[in-house]
């Protein structure tokens, strides 16, 4: 005979046995029938010490009591019943106020139902069955509610990720390298904060998103590689212009040399910019060579003017 009832935790005996009763009207002691040594509305003990509990389906044997008086037998099994009342009340509270999973809740309900069906307690067992049935309904309803919430969250996440993919694919064609690059990095952070979808859908969207980022990075890399090549070509061209300018700086062939410097300046402007670290140095050398020539020419012309004015 089972004598122990597992307990999850104690939450207070706010709920009494009377709270659980009511599935059917308790029979009076007068209607208990013969052979009862001791009886109450929910159970009796016969002359052999057998303890019975009354249910809607009739009397059920609880067990045999030989260790004391019939009254003590009923009191003992009524305490067993009160323990079940407490445990069911606790589970009801957990289902209502915590995030207890449906699986764990159903396991706990099944454990308590086994104890109720074992008839090792005296009290309104039918009321306890009804409460457990109601708990099953509540757990099922909450499971469906959570399922609907997850479906809603999944739909929202899908729409958000599809929007991110669409924007990333648009940015992949942009030539606003800095702004587009910063925006793509922000999109990655946003993506990481969204819930995962089912594996297939999430993988498909991530593939498109990643492909868009890779396409942009590839175009940006090609652009700057081409730009670097152009600047290297410009550097080499300006090196040649500087070398020629410096070779002409001591020329006294004033007219043709001045004309050539004008041509060199036009070529300089047409070449485009070299790398930043070279551009300023090349310009200073180019300009310096011209300054030497034109300063010398100005000096000679000033002397001629002075001689002619005497």
Coordinates of N, CA and C in Angstrom, one line a residue, residues 72-244:
X72 N -8.8 6.6 13.7 CA -7.4 6.9 13.4 C -7.2 6.6 11.9
X73 N -7.7 5.5 11.4 CA -7.6 5.1 10.0 C -8.1 6.1 9.1
X74 N -9.4 6.6 9.4 CA -10.0 7.6 8.5 C -9.2 8.9 8.6
X75 N -8.7 9.3 9.8 CA -7.9 10.5 9.9 C -6.6 10.4 9.1
X76 N -6.0 9.3 9.1 CA -4.7 9.1 8.4 C -4.9 9.3 6.9
X77 N -6.0 8.6 6.4 CA -6.2 8.7 4.9 C -6.8 10.0 4.5
X78 N -7.5 10.7 5.4 CA -7.9 12.1 5.1 C -6.7 13.0 5.0
X79 N -5.7 12.8 5.9 CA -4.5 13.6 5.7 C -3.8 13.3 4.4
X80 N -3.9 12.1 3.9 CA -3.3 11.8 2.6 C -4.1 12.6 1.6
X81 N -5.4 12.7 1.7 CA -6.2 13.5 0.8 C -5.8 14.9 0.8
X82 N -5.6 15.5 2.1 CA -5.3 16.9 2.2 C -3.9 17.1 1.5
X83 N -3.0 16.2 1.6 CA -1.7 16.3 0.9 C -1.9 16.5 -0.6
X84 N -2.8 15.7 -1.1 CA -3.1 15.8 -2.6 C -3.7 17.1 -2.9
X85 N -4.6 17.6 -2.0 CA -5.2 18.9 -2.2 C -4.1 20.0 -2.3
X86 N -3.2 19.9 -1.4 CA -2.1 20.9 -1.4 C -1.2 20.8 -2.7
X87 N -0.9 19.6 -3.1 CA -0.1 19.5 -4.3 C -0.8 19.9 -5.5
X88 N -2.1 19.6 -5.6 CA -2.8 20.1 -6.8 C -2.9 21.6 -6.8
X89 N -3.1 22.2 -5.6 CA -3.2 23.6 -5.5 C -1.9 24.3 -5.9
X90 N -0.8 23.7 -5.5 CA 0.5 24.2 -5.9 C 0.7 24.2 -7.4
X91 N 0.3 23.0 -8.0 CA 0.5 22.9 -9.4 C -0.4 23.9 -10.2
X92 N -1.6 24.1 -9.7 CA -2.5 25.1 -10.3 C -1.8 26.5 -10.2
X93 N -1.2 26.8 -9.1 CA -0.5 28.1 -9.0 C 0.6 28.2 -9.9
X94 N 1.4 27.1 -10.1 CA 2.6 27.2 -11.0 C 2.2 27.3 -12.4
X95 N 1.1 26.6 -12.8 CA 0.6 26.7 -14.2 C 0.1 28.2 -14.4
X96 N -0.5 28.8 -13.4 CA -1.1 30.1 -13.6 C 0.0 31.2 -13.6
X97 N 1.0 31.1 -12.7 CA 1.9 32.2 -12.4 C 3.3 32.1 -12.9
X98 N 3.7 30.9 -13.4 CA 5.1 30.7 -13.9 C 5.1 30.3 -15.3
X99 N 6.3 30.2 -15.9 CA 6.5 29.7 -17.2 C 6.7 28.2 -17.3
X100 N 6.1 27.5 -16.4 CA 6.2 26.0 -16.5 C 5.9 25.5 -17.8
X101 N 6.8 24.7 -18.4 CA 6.5 24.2 -19.7 C 5.3 23.2 -19.8
X102 N 4.7 23.1 -20.9 CA 3.6 22.2 -21.1 C 4.0 20.8 -20.8
X103 N 5.2 20.4 -21.2 CA 5.7 19.0 -21.0 C 5.8 18.7 -19.5
X104 N 6.4 19.7 -18.8 CA 6.6 19.5 -17.3 C 5.3 19.5 -16.6
X105 N 4.4 20.4 -17.0 CA 3.1 20.4 -16.4 C 2.3 19.1 -16.6
X106 N 2.3 18.6 -17.8 CA 1.6 17.4 -18.1 C 2.2 16.2 -17.3
X107 N 3.5 16.2 -17.1 CA 4.2 15.2 -16.3 C 3.7 15.3 -14.9
X108 N 3.6 16.5 -14.3 CA 3.2 16.6 -13.0 C 1.7 16.3 -12.8
X109 N 0.9 16.6 -13.8 CA -0.5 16.3 -13.7 C -0.7 14.7 -13.8
X110 N 0.1 14.1 -14.6 CA 0.0 12.6 -14.7 C 0.4 12.0 -13.4
X111 N 1.5 12.5 -12.7 CA 1.9 12.0 -11.4 C 0.8 12.1 -10.4
X112 N 0.2 13.3 -10.3 CA -0.9 13.5 -9.4 C -2.1 12.6 -9.7
X113 N -2.4 12.5 -11.0 CA -3.6 11.6 -11.4 C -3.4 10.2 -10.9
X114 N -2.1 9.7 -11.1 CA -1.8 8.3 -10.6 C -2.1 8.2 -9.2
X115 N -1.8 9.2 -8.4 CA -2.0 9.1 -6.9 C -3.5 9.1 -6.6
X116 N -4.3 10.0 -7.4 CA -5.7 10.0 -7.1 C -6.4 8.7 -7.5
X117 N -6.0 8.1 -8.7 CA -6.6 6.9 -9.1 C -6.2 5.7 -8.3
X118 N -5.1 5.8 -7.5 CA -4.7 4.7 -6.7 C -5.6 4.6 -5.5
X119 N -6.5 5.6 -5.2 CA -7.4 5.5 -4.1 C -6.8 5.3 -2.7
X120 N -5.6 5.9 -2.5 CA -5.0 5.7 -1.2 C -5.2 7.0 -0.3
X121 N -6.4 7.5 -0.4 CA -6.8 8.7 0.4 C -8.3 8.7 0.5
X122 N -8.8 9.3 1.6 CA -10.2 9.4 1.8 C -10.6 10.9 1.7
X123 N -11.5 11.2 0.8 CA -11.9 12.5 0.5 C -12.6 12.6 -0.8
X124 N -12.9 13.7 -1.3 CA -13.7 13.9 -2.6 C -12.7 13.7 -3.7
X125 N -12.4 12.5 -4.1 CA -11.4 12.2 -5.2 C -12.0 12.7 -6.5
X126 N -13.3 12.6 -6.7 CA -13.9 13.1 -7.9 C -13.6 14.6 -8.2
X127 N -13.7 15.3 -7.1 CA -13.4 16.8 -7.2 C -11.9 17.0 -7.6
X128 N -11.0 16.1 -7.1 CA -9.6 16.3 -7.5 C -9.4 15.9 -9.0
X129 N -10.2 14.8 -9.4 CA -10.1 14.5 -10.8 C -10.6 15.7 -11.7
X130 N -11.6 16.3 -11.3 CA -12.2 17.4 -12.0 C -11.1 18.6 -12.1
X131 N -10.5 18.8 -11.0 CA -9.5 19.9 -11.0 C -8.3 19.5 -11.9
X132 N -7.9 18.3 -11.9 CA -6.8 17.9 -12.8 C -7.2 17.9 -14.3
X133 N -8.5 17.6 -14.6 CA -9.0 17.7 -15.9 C -9.0 19.2 -16.4
X134 N -9.4 20.1 -15.5 CA -9.4 21.5 -15.8 C -7.9 22.0 -16.0
X135 N -7.0 21.5 -15.2 CA -5.6 21.8 -15.4 C -5.1 21.4 -16.8
X136 N -5.5 20.2 -17.2 CA -5.1 19.8 -18.5 C -5.6 20.7 -19.6
X137 N -6.8 21.2 -19.4 CA -7.4 22.1 -20.4 C -6.6 23.5 -20.4
X138 N -6.3 23.9 -19.2 CA -5.5 25.2 -19.1 C -4.1 25.0 -19.7
X139 N -3.5 23.9 -19.5 CA -2.1 23.7 -20.0 C -2.2 23.6 -21.5
X140 N -3.2 22.9 -22.1 CA -3.4 22.8 -23.5 C -3.6 24.2 -24.1
X141 N -4.5 24.9 -23.4 CA -4.8 26.3 -23.9 C -3.6 27.2 -23.9
X142 N -2.8 27.1 -22.9 CA -1.6 27.9 -22.8 C -0.5 27.4 -23.9
X143 N -0.5 26.1 -24.1 CA 0.4 25.6 -25.2 C 0.0 26.2 -26.5
X144 N -1.3 26.2 -26.8 CA -1.7 26.7 -28.1 C -1.5 28.2 -28.2
X145 N -1.6 28.9 -27.0 CA -1.4 30.4 -27.0 C 0.1 30.6 -27.3
X146 N 1.0 29.9 -26.7 CA 2.4 30.0 -26.9 C 2.8 29.7 -28.3
X147 N 2.1 28.7 -28.9 CA 2.4 28.3 -30.2 C 2.0 29.4 -31.2
X148 N 0.8 30.0 -30.9 CA 0.4 31.2 -31.7 C 1.4 32.4 -31.6
X149 N 1.8 32.6 -30.4 CA 2.8 33.7 -30.2 C 4.1 33.4 -30.9
X150 N 4.6 32.2 -30.9 CA 5.8 31.9 -31.6 C 5.6 32.0 -33.1
X151 N 4.4 31.6 -33.6 CA 4.1 31.8 -35.0 C 4.1 33.2 -35.4
X152 N 3.5 34.1 -34.5 CA 3.5 35.5 -34.8 C 4.9 36.1 -34.8
X153 N 5.7 35.7 -33.8 CA 7.0 36.2 -33.7 C 7.8 35.8 -34.9
X154 N 7.6 34.5 -35.4 CA 8.3 34.0 -36.5 C 8.0 34.8 -37.8
X155 N 6.7 35.1 -37.9 CA 6.2 35.8 -39.1 C 6.8 37.2 -39.1
X156 N 6.9 37.9 -37.9 CA 7.5 39.2 -37.8 C 9.0 39.2 -38.1
X157 N 9.6 38.1 -37.6 CA 11.1 38.0 -37.9 C 11.3 37.8 -39.3
X158 N 10.5 36.9 -40.0 CA 10.6 36.7 -41.4 C 10.5 38.0 -42.2
X159 N 9.5 38.7 -41.9 CA 9.3 40.0 -42.6 C 10.4 40.9 -42.4
X160 N 10.9 41.0 -41.2 CA 12.1 41.9 -40.9 C 13.3 41.4 -41.7
X161 N 13.6 40.1 -41.7 CA 14.7 39.6 -42.4 C 14.6 39.8 -43.9
X162 N 13.4 39.6 -44.4 CA 13.2 39.8 -45.8 C 13.5 41.3 -46.2
X163 N 13.0 42.2 -45.3 CA 13.3 43.6 -45.6 C 14.8 43.9 -45.5
X164 N 15.5 43.3 -44.6 CA 17.0 43.5 -44.5 C 17.6 43.0 -45.8
X165 N 17.2 41.8 -46.2 CA 17.8 41.3 -47.4 C 17.5 42.2 -48.6
X166 N 16.3 42.7 -48.8 CA 16.0 43.6 -49.9 C 16.9 44.8 -49.8
X167 N 17.0 45.4 -48.7 CA 17.9 46.6 -48.6 C 19.3 46.3 -48.8
X168 N 19.8 45.1 -48.3 CA 21.2 44.8 -48.6 C 21.4 44.6 -50.1
X169 N 20.5 43.9 -50.8 CA 20.7 43.7 -52.2 C 20.6 45.0 -53.0
X170 N 19.9 46.0 -52.5 CA 19.9 47.3 -53.1 C 21.2 48.0 -52.9
X171 N 21.7 47.9 -51.6 CA 23.0 48.6 -51.3 C 24.2 47.9 -52.0
X172 N 24.0 46.7 -52.4 CA 25.1 46.0 -53.1 C 25.5 46.7 -54.4
X173 N 24.5 47.4 -55.0 CA 24.8 48.1 -56.3 C 25.2 49.6 -56.1
X174 N 25.3 50.0 -54.8 CA 25.6 51.4 -54.6 C 27.1 51.7 -54.8
X175 N 27.4 52.9 -55.2 CA 28.8 53.3 -55.2 C 29.1 54.4 -54.2
X176 N 28.2 54.5 -53.2 CA 28.5 55.3 -52.1 C 29.2 54.5 -51.0
X177 N 30.5 54.3 -51.3 CA 31.2 53.2 -50.6 C 31.1 53.3 -49.1
X178 N 31.4 54.5 -48.5 CA 31.5 54.6 -47.1 C 30.1 54.5 -46.5
X179 N 29.1 55.3 -47.0 CA 27.8 55.2 -46.4 C 27.1 53.9 -46.5
X180 N 27.3 53.3 -47.7 CA 26.7 51.9 -47.9 C 27.4 50.9 -47.1
X181 N 28.7 51.0 -46.9 CA 29.4 50.0 -46.1 C 29.0 50.1 -44.6
X182 N 28.8 51.4 -44.1 CA 28.3 51.5 -42.7 C 26.9 51.0 -42.6
X183 N 26.1 51.2 -43.5 CA 24.7 50.8 -43.4 C 24.6 49.2 -43.5
X184 N 25.4 48.6 -44.3 CA 25.5 47.2 -44.3 C 25.9 46.6 -43.0
X185 N 26.9 47.2 -42.3 CA 27.3 46.8 -41.0 C 26.2 46.9 -40.0
X186 N 25.4 48.0 -40.1 CA 24.3 48.2 -39.2 C 23.2 47.1 -39.4
X187 N 23.0 46.7 -40.7 CA 22.1 45.7 -41.0 C 22.5 44.3 -40.4
X188 N 23.8 44.1 -40.4 CA 24.2 42.8 -39.8 C 23.9 42.8 -38.3
X189 N 24.1 43.9 -37.6 CA 23.8 44.0 -36.2 C 22.3 43.8 -35.9
X190 N 21.5 44.4 -36.8 CA 20.0 44.2 -36.7 C 19.6 42.8 -36.9
X191 N 20.2 42.1 -37.9 CA 20.0 40.7 -38.2 C 20.3 39.8 -37.0
X192 N 21.4 40.1 -36.3 CA 21.8 39.3 -35.2 C 20.8 39.4 -34.0
X193 N 20.1 40.5 -34.0 CA 19.1 40.7 -32.9 C 17.7 40.1 -33.1
X194 N 17.5 39.5 -34.3 CA 16.2 38.9 -34.7 C 16.2 37.5 -34.4
X195 N 15.0 36.9 -34.0 CA 14.9 35.5 -33.7 C 15.2 34.6 -35.0
X196 N 15.7 33.4 -34.8 CA 15.9 32.5 -35.9 C 14.6 32.0 -36.4
X197 N 14.6 31.7 -37.7 CA 13.4 31.1 -38.4 C 13.7 29.6 -38.4
X198 N 12.8 28.9 -39.1 CA 13.2 27.5 -39.4 C 14.5 27.4 -40.2
X199 N 15.2 26.3 -40.0 CA 16.5 26.2 -40.6 C 16.5 26.6 -42.1
X200 N 15.6 26.0 -42.9 CA 15.6 26.2 -44.3 C 15.4 27.6 -44.7
X201 N 14.4 28.3 -44.1 CA 14.1 29.6 -44.4 C 15.2 30.6 -44.0
X202 N 15.7 30.3 -42.8 CA 16.8 31.2 -42.3 C 18.0 31.1 -43.1
X203 N 18.4 29.9 -43.5 CA 19.6 29.7 -44.3 C 19.4 30.3 -45.7
X204 N 18.2 30.3 -46.3 CA 18.0 30.9 -47.6 C 18.1 32.4 -47.5
X205 N 17.5 33.0 -46.5 CA 17.6 34.4 -46.4 C 19.0 34.9 -46.1
X206 N 19.7 34.1 -45.2 CA 21.0 34.5 -44.8 C 22.0 34.4 -46.0
X207 N 21.7 33.4 -46.9 CA 22.5 33.2 -48.1 C 22.4 34.5 -49.0
X208 N 21.2 34.9 -49.2 CA 20.9 36.1 -50.0 C 21.6 37.4 -49.3
X209 N 21.4 37.5 -48.0 CA 21.9 38.6 -47.3 C 23.5 38.6 -47.4
X210 N 24.1 37.5 -47.2 CA 25.5 37.3 -47.2 C 26.1 37.6 -48.6
X211 N 25.3 37.1 -49.6 CA 25.7 37.3 -51.0 C 25.7 38.8 -51.4
X212 N 24.7 39.5 -50.9 CA 24.7 40.9 -51.2 C 25.8 41.6 -50.6
X213 N 26.2 41.3 -49.3 CA 27.3 41.9 -48.7 C 28.6 41.6 -49.4
X214 N 28.8 40.4 -49.8 CA 30.0 40.0 -50.5 C 30.1 40.7 -51.9
X215 N 28.9 40.8 -52.6 CA 28.9 41.5 -53.9 C 29.4 42.9 -53.7
X216 N 28.9 43.6 -52.7 CA 29.3 45.0 -52.4 C 30.7 45.1 -52.1
X217 N 31.2 44.2 -51.2 CA 32.6 44.2 -50.8 C 33.5 43.9 -52.1
X218 N 33.1 43.1 -53.0 CA 33.9 42.8 -54.1 C 33.9 44.0 -55.1
X219 N 32.8 44.6 -55.3 CA 32.8 45.8 -56.1 C 33.6 47.0 -55.5
X220 N 33.5 47.1 -54.2 CA 34.3 48.2 -53.5 C 35.8 47.9 -53.6
X221 N 36.1 46.6 -53.5 CA 37.6 46.2 -53.6 C 38.1 46.5 -55.0
X222 N 37.3 46.1 -56.0 CA 37.6 46.4 -57.4 C 37.8 47.8 -57.7
X223 N 36.8 48.6 -57.1 CA 36.9 50.1 -57.3 C 38.2 50.7 -56.8
X224 N 38.5 50.3 -55.6 CA 39.7 50.9 -55.0 C 41.0 50.4 -55.5
X225 N 40.9 49.1 -56.0 CA 42.1 48.6 -56.7 C 42.3 49.4 -58.0
X226 N 41.2 49.6 -58.7 CA 41.3 50.4 -60.0 C 41.8 51.8 -59.7
X227 N 41.2 52.4 -58.6 CA 41.6 53.7 -58.2 C 43.1 53.8 -57.8
X228 N 43.6 52.8 -57.1 CA 45.0 52.7 -56.7 C 45.9 52.6 -58.0
X229 N 45.4 51.8 -59.0 CA 46.2 51.7 -60.2 C 46.2 53.0 -60.9
X230 N 45.1 53.7 -61.0 CA 45.0 55.0 -61.6 C 46.0 56.0 -60.9
X231 N 46.0 56.0 -59.6 CA 46.8 56.9 -58.9 C 48.3 56.6 -59.1
X232 N 48.6 55.3 -59.2 CA 50.0 54.9 -59.5 C 50.4 55.4 -60.8
X233 N 49.5 55.2 -61.8 CA 49.8 55.7 -63.2 C 50.0 57.2 -63.1
X234 N 49.2 57.9 -62.3 CA 49.3 59.4 -62.2 C 50.6 59.7 -61.5
X235 N 51.0 58.9 -60.5 CA 52.3 59.2 -59.8 C 53.5 59.1 -60.8
X236 N 53.5 58.0 -61.6 CA 54.5 57.8 -62.6 C 54.6 58.9 -63.6
X237 N 53.4 59.3 -64.1 CA 53.3 60.4 -65.1 C 53.8 61.7 -64.5
X238 N 53.5 62.0 -63.2 CA 53.9 63.2 -62.6 C 55.4 63.2 -62.3
X239 N 55.9 62.0 -62.0 CA 57.3 61.9 -61.8 C 58.1 62.3 -63.1
X240 N 57.5 61.9 -64.2 CA 58.2 62.3 -65.5 C 58.0 63.8 -65.7
X241 N 56.9 64.4 -65.4 CA 56.6 65.8 -65.6 C 57.6 66.6 -64.6
X242 N 57.7 66.1 -63.4 CA 58.6 66.8 -62.4 C 60.1 66.7 -63.0
X243 N 60.5 65.6 -63.4 CA 61.8 65.4 -63.9 C 62.1 66.4 -65.1
X244 N 61.1 66.5 -66.0 CA 61.3 67.5 -67.1 C 61.3 68.9 -66.6

